[in-house]
Short mmCIF file of C-alpha atoms in Angstrom, two decimals:
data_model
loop_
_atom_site.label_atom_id
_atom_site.label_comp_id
_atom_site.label_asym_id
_atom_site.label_seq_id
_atom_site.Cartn_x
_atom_site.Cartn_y
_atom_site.Cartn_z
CA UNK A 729 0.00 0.00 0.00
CA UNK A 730 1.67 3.17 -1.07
CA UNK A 731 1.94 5.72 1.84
CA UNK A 732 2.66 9.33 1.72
CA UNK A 733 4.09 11.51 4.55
CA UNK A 734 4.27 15.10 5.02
CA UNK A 735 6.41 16.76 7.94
CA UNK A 736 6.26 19.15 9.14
CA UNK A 737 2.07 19.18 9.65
CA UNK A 738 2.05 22.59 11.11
CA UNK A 739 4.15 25.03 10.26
CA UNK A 740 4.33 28.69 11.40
CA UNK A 741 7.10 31.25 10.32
CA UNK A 742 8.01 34.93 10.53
CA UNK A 743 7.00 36.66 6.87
CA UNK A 744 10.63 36.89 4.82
CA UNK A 745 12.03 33.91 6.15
CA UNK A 746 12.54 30.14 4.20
CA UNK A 747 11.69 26.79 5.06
CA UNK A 748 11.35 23.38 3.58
CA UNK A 749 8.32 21.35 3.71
CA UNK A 750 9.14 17.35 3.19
CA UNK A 751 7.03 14.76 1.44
CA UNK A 752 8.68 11.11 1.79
CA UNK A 753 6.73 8.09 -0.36
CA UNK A 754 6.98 4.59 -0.13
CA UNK A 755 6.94 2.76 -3.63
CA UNK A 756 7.77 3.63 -6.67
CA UNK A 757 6.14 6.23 -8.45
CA UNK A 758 6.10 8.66 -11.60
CA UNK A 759 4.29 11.34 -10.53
CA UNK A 760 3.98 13.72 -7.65
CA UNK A 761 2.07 17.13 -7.26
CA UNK A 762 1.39 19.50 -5.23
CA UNK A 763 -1.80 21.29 -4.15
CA UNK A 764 -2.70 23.92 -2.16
CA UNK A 765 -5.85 24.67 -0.07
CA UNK A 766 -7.08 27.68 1.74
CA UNK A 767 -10.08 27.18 4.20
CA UNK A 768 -13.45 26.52 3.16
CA UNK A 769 -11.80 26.22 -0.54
CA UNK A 770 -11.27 23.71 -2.94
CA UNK A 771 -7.52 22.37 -4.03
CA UNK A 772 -5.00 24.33 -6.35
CA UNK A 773 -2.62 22.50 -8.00
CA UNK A 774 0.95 23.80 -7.98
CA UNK A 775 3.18 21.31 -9.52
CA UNK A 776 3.59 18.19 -11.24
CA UNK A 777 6.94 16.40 -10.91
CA UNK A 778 7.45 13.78 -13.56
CA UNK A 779 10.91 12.81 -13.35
CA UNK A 780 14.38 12.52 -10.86
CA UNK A 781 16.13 15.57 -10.61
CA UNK A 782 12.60 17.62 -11.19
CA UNK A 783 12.43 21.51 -10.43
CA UNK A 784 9.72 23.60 -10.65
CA UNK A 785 9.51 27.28 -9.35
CA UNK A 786 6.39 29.56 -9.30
CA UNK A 787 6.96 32.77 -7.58
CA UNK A 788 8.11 32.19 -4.02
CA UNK A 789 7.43 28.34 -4.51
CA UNK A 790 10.01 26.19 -5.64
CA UNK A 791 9.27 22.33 -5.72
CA UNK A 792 12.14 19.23 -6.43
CA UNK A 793 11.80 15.61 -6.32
CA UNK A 794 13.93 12.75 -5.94
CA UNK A 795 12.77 9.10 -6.84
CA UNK A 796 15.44 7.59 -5.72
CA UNK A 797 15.37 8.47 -2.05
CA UNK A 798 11.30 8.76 -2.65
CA UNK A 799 11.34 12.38 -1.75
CA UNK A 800 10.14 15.31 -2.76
CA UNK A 801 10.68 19.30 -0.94
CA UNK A 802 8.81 22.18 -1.54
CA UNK A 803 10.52 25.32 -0.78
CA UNK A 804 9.24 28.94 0.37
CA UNK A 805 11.43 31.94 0.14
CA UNK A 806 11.06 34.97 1.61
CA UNK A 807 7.65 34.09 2.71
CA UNK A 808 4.99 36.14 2.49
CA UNK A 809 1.64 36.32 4.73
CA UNK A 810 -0.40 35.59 1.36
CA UNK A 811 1.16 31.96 1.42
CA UNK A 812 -0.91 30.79 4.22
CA UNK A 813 -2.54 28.07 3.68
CA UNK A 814 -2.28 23.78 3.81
CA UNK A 815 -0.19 22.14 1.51
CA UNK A 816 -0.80 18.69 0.00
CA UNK A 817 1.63 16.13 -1.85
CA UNK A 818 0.20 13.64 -3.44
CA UNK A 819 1.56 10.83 -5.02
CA UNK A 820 0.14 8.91 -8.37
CA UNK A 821 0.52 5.45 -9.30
CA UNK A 822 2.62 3.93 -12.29
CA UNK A 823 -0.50 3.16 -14.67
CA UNK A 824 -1.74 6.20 -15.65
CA UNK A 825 -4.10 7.62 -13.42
CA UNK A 826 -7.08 5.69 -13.30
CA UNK A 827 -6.88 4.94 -9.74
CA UNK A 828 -6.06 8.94 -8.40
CA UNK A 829 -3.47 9.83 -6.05
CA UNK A 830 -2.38 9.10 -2.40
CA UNK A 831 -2.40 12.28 -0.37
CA UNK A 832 -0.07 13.26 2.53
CA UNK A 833 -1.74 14.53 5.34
CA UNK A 834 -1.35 17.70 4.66
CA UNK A 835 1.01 21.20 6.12
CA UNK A 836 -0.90 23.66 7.75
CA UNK A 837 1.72 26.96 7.30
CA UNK A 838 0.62 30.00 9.59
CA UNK A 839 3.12 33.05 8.15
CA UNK A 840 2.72 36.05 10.24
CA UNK A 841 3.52 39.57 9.88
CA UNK B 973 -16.85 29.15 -16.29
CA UNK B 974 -16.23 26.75 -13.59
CA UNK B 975 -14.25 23.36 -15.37
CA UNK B 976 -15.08 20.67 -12.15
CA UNK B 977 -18.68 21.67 -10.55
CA UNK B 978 -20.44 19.80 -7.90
CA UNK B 979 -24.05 20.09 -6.28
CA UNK B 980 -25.01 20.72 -3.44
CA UNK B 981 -22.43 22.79 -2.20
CA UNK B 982 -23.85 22.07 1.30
CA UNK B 983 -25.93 19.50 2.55
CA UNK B 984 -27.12 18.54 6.12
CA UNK B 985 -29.56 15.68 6.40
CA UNK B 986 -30.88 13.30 8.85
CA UNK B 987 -29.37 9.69 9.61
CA UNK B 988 -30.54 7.26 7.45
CA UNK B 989 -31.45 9.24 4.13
CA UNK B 990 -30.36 8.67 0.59
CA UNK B 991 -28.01 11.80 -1.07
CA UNK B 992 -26.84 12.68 -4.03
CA UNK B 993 -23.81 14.87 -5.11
CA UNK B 994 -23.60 15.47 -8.47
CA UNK B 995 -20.65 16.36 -10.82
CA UNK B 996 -19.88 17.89 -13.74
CA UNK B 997 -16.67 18.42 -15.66
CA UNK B 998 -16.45 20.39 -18.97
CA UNK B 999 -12.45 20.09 -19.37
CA UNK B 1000 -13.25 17.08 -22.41
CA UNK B 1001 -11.71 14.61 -19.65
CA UNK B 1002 -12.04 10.89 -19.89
CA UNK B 1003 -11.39 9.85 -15.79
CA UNK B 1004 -12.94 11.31 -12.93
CA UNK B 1005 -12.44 11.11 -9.01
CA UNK B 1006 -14.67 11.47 -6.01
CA UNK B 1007 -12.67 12.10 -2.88
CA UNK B 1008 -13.26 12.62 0.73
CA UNK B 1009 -11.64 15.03 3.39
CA UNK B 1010 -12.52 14.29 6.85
CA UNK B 1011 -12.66 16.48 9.56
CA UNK B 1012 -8.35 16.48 10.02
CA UNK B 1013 -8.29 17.55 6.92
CA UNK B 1014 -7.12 14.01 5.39
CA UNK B 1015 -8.11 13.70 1.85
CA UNK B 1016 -8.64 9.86 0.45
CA UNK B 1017 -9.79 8.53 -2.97
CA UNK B 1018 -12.92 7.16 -2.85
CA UNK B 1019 -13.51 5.99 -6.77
CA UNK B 1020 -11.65 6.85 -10.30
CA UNK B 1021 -13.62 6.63 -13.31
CA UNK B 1022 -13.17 6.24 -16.87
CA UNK B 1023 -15.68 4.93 -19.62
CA UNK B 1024 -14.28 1.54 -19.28
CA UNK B 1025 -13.49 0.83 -15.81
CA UNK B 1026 -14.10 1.84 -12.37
CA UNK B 1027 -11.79 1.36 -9.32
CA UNK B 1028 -13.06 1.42 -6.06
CA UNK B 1029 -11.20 1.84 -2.82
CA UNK B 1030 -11.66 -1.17 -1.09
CA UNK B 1031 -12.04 0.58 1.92
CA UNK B 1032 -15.13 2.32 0.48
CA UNK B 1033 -18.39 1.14 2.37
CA UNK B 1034 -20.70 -0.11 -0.58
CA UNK B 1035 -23.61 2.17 0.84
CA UNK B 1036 -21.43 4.76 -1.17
CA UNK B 1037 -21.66 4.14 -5.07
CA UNK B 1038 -20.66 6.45 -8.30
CA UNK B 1039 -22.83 7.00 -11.11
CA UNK B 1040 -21.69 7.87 -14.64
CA UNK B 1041 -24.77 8.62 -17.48
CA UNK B 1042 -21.78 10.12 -19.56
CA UNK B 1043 -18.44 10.92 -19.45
CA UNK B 1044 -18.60 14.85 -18.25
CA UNK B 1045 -21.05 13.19 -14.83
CA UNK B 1046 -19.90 11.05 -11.90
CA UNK B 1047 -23.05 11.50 -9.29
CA UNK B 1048 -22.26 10.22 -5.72
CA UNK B 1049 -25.21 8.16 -4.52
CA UNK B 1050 -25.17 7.52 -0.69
CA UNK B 1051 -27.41 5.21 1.30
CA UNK B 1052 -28.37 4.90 5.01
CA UNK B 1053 -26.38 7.79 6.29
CA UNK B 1054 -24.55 7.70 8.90
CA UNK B 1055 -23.18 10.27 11.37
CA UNK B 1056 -19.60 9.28 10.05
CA UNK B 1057 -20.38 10.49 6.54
CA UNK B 1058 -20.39 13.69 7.69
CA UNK B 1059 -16.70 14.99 5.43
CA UNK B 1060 -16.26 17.21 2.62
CA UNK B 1061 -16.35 15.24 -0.95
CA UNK B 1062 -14.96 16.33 -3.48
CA UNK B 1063 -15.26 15.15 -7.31
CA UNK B 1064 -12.29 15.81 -9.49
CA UNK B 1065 -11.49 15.08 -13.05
CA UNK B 1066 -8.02 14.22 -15.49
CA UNK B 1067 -7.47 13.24 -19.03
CA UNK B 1068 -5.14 10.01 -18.87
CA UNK B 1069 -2.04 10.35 -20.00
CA UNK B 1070 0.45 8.11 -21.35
CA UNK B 1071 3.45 7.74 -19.10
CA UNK B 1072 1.52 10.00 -16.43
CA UNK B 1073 1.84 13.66 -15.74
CA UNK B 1074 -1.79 14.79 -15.88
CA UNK B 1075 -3.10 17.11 -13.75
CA UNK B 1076 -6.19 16.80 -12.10
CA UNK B 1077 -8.64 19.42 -11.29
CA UNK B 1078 -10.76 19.71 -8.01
CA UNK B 1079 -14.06 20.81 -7.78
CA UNK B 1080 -15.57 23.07 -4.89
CA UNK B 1081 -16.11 20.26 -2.58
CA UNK B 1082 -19.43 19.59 -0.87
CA UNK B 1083 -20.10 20.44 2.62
CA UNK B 1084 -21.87 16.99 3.54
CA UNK B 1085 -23.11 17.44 7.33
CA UNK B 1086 -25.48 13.86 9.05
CA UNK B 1087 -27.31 14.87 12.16
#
């Protein structure tokens, strides 16, 4: 059973600083995304990470992933208050997509003022 | 125009009743989703849809089943709620890809509340 796991699950930081948000996996797969939600919303996807070595960057948000060690980071810089919010990975299986993605439990990130 | 659209939005009902979310898509997708997020947050596939096959998480209680009268719809039928129904579904849609990499979009989510 493939099993996804986010740490930290709550997160809160200063506005302008960086931190790292983990997502570890446990079998083998070729896909990886990230969502965001805000409260009461639905999700937002951020990235899709296909292959090793992967980087994506959107404004503050820079995602990587690593199949080997079955890892993938997502990466705020110089935060900023509007990036509050919980933070999915999700993980998708090797056939295609038929049977959706695993999600991690989710980072709730508090960035204050 | 909203690409994944589900009805009700919210929805409180007694134990026992029958419910129905529906979904829409209008992206031209060929799979669709319904998911759950409980209370913690914790989001969990429920079904995946195409027009040949549906997968079911095993974990799914068969009071829950999908319905698909074409490819854009996958309706959530529910039977004999229960208080631990009470979650946010949400239906969500993808066009399979060869070799993966599709993104899949998420509906609003529906507010489902048992009492």
């Amino acid at each position: 059973e493939l099993k996804v796991e986010q740490n930290p699950l709550f997160l809160s930081m200063q506005e302008g600083k960086n931190y790292t948000i983990y997502c570890n996996y446990s079998t083998t797969s070729d896909r990886l995304y990230w969502y965001r939600q805000d409260p009461g919303k639905s999700l937002e996807s951020l990235f899709v990470l296909l292959s090793n070595g992967a980087v994506k960057q959107e404004g503050r948000l820079m995602a990587s992933l690593d199949t080997k060690a079955r890892l993938s980071t997502l990466h705020i810089t110089a935060a900023v208050h509007d990036l509050s919010a919980t933070y999915f990975c999700a993980v998708g299986d090797s056939g295609g997509g038929a049977d959706g993605l695993t999600f991690g439990k989710g980072t709730h990130l508090i960035i204050q003022p | 125009d909203t690409a994944v659209s589900q009805t009700p939005k919210y929805l409180v009902t007694q134990m026992g009743n029958d419910k129905s979310i529906k979904c829409e898509q209008n992206l031209g997708h060929d799979t669709m989703y319904w998911y759950k997020q409980d209370s913690k947050k914790f989001l969990k596939i429920m079904f995946s849809y195409n027009n040949k096959e549906l997968i079911i998480n095993e974990t799914v209680p068969n009071r829950f089943s999908p319905k698909s009268p074409d490819k854009a719809h996958l309706n959530l039928h529910i039977n004999s709620l229960e208080l631990g129904d009470s979650a946010v579904y949400f239906c969500a849609s993808s066009r399979r890809v060869l070799g993966g990499g599709n993104t899949i979009y998420f509906g609003e989510g529906s507010w489902l509340t048992v009492v």
